PDB file of N, CA and C in Angstrom:
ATOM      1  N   UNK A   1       0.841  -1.203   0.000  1.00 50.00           N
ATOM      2  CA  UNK A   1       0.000   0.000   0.000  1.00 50.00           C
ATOM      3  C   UNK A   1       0.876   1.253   0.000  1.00 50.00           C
ATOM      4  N   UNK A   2       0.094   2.345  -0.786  1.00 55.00           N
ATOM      5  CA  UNK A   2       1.168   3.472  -0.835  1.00 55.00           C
ATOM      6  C   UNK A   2       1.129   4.150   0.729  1.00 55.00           C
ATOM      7  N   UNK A   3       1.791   4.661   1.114  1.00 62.00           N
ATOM      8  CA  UNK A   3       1.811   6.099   1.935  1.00 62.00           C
ATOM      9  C   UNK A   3       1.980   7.522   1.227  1.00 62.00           C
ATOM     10  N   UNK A   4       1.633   8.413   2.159  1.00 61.00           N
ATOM     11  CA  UNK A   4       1.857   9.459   1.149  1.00 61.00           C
ATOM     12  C   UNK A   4       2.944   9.885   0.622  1.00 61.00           C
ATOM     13  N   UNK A   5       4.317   9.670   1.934  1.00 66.00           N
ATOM     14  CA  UNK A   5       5.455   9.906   1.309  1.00 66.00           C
ATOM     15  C   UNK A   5       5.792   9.127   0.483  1.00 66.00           C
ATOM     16  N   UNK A   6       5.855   7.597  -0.044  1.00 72.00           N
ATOM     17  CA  UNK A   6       6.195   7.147  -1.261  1.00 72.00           C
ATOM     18  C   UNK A   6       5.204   7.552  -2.384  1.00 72.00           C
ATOM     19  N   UNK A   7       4.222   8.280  -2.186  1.00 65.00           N
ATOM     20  CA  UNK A   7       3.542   9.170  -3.447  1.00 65.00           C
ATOM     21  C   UNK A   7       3.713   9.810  -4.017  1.00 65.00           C
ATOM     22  N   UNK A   8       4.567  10.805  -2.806  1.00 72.00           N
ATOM     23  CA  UNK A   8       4.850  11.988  -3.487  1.00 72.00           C
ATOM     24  C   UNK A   8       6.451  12.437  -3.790  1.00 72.00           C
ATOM     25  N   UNK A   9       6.941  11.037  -3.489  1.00 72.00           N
ATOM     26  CA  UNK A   9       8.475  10.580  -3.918  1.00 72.00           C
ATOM     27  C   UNK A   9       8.676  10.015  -4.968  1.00 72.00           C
ATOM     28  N   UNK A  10       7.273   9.213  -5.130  1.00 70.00           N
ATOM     29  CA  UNK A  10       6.979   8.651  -6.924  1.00 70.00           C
ATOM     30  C   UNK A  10       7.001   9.974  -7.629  1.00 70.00           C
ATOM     31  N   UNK A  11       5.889  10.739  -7.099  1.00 69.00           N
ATOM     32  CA  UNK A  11       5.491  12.056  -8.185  1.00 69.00           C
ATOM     33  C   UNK A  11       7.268  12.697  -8.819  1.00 69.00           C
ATOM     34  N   UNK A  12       7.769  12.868  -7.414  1.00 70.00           N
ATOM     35  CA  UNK A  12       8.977  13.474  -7.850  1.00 70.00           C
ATOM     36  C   UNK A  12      10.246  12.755  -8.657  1.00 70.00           C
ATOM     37  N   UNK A  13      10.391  11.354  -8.773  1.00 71.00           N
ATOM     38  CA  UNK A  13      11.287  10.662  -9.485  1.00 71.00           C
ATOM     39  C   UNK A  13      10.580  10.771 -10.724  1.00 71.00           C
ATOM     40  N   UNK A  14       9.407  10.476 -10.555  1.00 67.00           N
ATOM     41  CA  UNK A  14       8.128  10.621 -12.259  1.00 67.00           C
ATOM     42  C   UNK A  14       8.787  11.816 -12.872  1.00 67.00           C
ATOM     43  N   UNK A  15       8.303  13.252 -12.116  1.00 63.00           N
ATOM     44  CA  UNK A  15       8.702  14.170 -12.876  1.00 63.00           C
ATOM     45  C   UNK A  15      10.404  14.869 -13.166  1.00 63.00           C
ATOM     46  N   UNK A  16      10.985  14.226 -12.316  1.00 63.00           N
ATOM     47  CA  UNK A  16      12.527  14.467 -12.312  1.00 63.00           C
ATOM     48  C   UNK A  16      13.272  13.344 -13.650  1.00 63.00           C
ATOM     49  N   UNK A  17      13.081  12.523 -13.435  1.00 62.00           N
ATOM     50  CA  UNK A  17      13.039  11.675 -14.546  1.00 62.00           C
ATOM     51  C   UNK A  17      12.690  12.240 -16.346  1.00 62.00           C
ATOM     52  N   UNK A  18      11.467  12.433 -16.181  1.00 57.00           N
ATOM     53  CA  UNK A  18      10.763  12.681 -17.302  1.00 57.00           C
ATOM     54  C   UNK A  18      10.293  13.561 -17.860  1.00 57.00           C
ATOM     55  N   UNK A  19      10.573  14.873 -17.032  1.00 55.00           N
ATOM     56  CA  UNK A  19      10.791  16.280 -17.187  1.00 55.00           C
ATOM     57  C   UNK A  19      11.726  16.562 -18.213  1.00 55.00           C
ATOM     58  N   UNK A  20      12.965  16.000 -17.685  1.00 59.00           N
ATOM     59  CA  UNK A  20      13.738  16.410 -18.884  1.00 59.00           C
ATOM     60  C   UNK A  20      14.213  15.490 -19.724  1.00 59.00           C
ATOM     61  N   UNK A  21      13.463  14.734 -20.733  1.00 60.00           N
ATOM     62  CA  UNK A  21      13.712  14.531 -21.198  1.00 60.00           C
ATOM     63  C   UNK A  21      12.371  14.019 -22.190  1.00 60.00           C
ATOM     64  N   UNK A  22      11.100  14.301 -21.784  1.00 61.00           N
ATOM     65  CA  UNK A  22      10.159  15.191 -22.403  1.00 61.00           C
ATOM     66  C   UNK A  22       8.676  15.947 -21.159  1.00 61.00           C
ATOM     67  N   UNK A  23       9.282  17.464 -21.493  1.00 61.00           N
ATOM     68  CA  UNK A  23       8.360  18.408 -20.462  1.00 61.00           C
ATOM     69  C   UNK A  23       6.837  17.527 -21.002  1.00 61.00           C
ATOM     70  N   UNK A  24       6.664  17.605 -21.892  1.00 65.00           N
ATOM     71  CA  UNK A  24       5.031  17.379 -22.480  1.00 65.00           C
ATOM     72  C   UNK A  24       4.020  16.350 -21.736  1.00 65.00           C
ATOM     73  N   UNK A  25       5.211  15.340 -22.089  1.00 61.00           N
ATOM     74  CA  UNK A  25       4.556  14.160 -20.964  1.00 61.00           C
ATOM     75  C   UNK A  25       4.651  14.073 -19.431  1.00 61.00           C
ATOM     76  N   UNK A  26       5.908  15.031 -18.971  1.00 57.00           N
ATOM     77  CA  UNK A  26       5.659  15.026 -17.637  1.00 57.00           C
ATOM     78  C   UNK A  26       4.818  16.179 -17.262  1.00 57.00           C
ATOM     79  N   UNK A  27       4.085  17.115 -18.167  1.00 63.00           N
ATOM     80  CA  UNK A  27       2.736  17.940 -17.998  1.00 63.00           C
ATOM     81  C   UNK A  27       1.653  16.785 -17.548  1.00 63.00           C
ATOM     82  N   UNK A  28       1.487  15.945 -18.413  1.00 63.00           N
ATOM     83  CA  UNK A  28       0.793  15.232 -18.532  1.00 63.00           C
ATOM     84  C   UNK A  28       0.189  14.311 -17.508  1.00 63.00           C
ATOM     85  N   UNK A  29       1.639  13.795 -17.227  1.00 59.00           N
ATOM     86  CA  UNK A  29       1.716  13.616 -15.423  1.00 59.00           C
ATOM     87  C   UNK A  29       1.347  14.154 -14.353  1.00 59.00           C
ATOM     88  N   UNK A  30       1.665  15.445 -14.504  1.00 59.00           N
ATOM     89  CA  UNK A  30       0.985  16.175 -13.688  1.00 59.00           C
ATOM     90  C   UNK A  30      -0.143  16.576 -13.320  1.00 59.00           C
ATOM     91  N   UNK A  31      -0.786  17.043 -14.648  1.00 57.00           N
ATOM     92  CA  UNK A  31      -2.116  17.026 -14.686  1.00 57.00           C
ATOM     93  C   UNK A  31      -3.217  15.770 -14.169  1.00 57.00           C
ATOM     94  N   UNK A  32      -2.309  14.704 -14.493  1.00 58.00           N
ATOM     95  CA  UNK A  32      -3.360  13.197 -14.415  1.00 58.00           C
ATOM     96  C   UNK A  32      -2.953  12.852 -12.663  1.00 58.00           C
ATOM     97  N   UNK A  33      -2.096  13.693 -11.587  1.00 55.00           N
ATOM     98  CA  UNK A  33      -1.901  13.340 -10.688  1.00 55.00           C
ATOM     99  C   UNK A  33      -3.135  13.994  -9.472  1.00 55.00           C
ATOM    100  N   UNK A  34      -3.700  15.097  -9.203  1.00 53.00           N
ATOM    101  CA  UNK A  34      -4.553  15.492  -8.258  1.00 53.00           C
ATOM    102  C   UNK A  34      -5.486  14.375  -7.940  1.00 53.00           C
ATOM    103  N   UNK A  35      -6.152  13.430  -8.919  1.00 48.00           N
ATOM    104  CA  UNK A  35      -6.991  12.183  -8.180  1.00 48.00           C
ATOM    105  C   UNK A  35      -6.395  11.175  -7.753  1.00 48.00           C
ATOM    106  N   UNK A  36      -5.481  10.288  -7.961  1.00 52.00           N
ATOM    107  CA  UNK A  36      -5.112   9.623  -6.841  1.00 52.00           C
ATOM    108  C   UNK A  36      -4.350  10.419  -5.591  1.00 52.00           C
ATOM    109  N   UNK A  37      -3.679  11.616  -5.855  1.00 52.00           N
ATOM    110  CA  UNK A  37      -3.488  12.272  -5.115  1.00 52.00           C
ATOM    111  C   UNK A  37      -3.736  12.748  -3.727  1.00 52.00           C
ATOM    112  N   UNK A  38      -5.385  12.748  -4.302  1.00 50.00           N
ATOM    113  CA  UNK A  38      -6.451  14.214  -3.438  1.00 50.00           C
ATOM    114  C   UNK A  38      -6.265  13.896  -1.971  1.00 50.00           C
ATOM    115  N   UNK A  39      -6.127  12.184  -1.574  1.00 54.00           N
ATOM    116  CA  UNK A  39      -6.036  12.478  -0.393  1.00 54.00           C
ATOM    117  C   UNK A  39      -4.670  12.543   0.283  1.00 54.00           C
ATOM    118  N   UNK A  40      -4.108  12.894  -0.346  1.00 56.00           N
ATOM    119  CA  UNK A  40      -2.455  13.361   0.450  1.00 56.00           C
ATOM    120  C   UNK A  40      -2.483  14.505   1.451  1.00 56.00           C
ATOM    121  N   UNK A  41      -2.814  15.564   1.218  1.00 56.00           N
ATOM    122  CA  UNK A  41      -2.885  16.494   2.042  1.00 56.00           C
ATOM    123  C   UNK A  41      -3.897  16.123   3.501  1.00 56.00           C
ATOM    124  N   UNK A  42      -5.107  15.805   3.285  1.00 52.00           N
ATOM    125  CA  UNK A  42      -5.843  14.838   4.372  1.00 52.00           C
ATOM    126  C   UNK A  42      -4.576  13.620   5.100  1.00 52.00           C
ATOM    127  N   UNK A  43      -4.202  12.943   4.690  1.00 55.00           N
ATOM    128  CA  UNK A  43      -2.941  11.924   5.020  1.00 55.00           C
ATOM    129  C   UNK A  43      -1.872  12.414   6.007  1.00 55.00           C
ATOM    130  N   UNK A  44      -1.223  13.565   5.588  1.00 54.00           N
ATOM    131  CA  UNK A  44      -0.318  14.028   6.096  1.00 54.00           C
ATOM    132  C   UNK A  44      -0.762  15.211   7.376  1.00 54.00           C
ATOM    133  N   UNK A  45      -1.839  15.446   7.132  1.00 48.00           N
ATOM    134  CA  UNK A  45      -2.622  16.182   8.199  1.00 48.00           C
ATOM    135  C   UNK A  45      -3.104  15.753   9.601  1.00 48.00           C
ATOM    136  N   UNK A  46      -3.382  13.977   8.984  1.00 53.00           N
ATOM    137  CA  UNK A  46      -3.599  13.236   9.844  1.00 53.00           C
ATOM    138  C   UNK A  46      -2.129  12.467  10.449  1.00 53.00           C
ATOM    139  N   UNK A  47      -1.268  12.372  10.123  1.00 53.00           N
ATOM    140  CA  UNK A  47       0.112  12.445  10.363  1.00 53.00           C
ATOM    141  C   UNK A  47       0.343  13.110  11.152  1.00 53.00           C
ATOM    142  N   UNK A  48       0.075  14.000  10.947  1.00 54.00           N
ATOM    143  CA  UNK A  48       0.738  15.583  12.051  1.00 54.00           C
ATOM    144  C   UNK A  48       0.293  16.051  13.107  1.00 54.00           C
ATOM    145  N   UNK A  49      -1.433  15.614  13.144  1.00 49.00           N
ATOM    146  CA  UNK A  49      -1.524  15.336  14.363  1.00 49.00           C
ATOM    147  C   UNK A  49      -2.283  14.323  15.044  1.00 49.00           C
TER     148      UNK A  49
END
């Protein structure tokens, strides 16, 4: 199962990766990331306290 930090450590190897070496598709990525996403911020909120 994910956690949020390996989510948003995926997001960042995804777009560090594939950023440069095409921006278009790591737009793409980006864009297609807020729904599995959405509950990260809830996650880490609940983390914290």
């Amino acid at each position: 199962m994910l956690t949020c930090g390996s989510i948003k450590h995926l997001l960042y190897v995804t777009t560090a990766r594939y950023g440069v070496q095409n921006p278009t598709a790591a737009s793409g990525a980006v864009l297609s990331v807020p729904a599995p996403v959405a509950g990260t911020p809830a996650c880490s909120w609940r983390a914290r306290h």
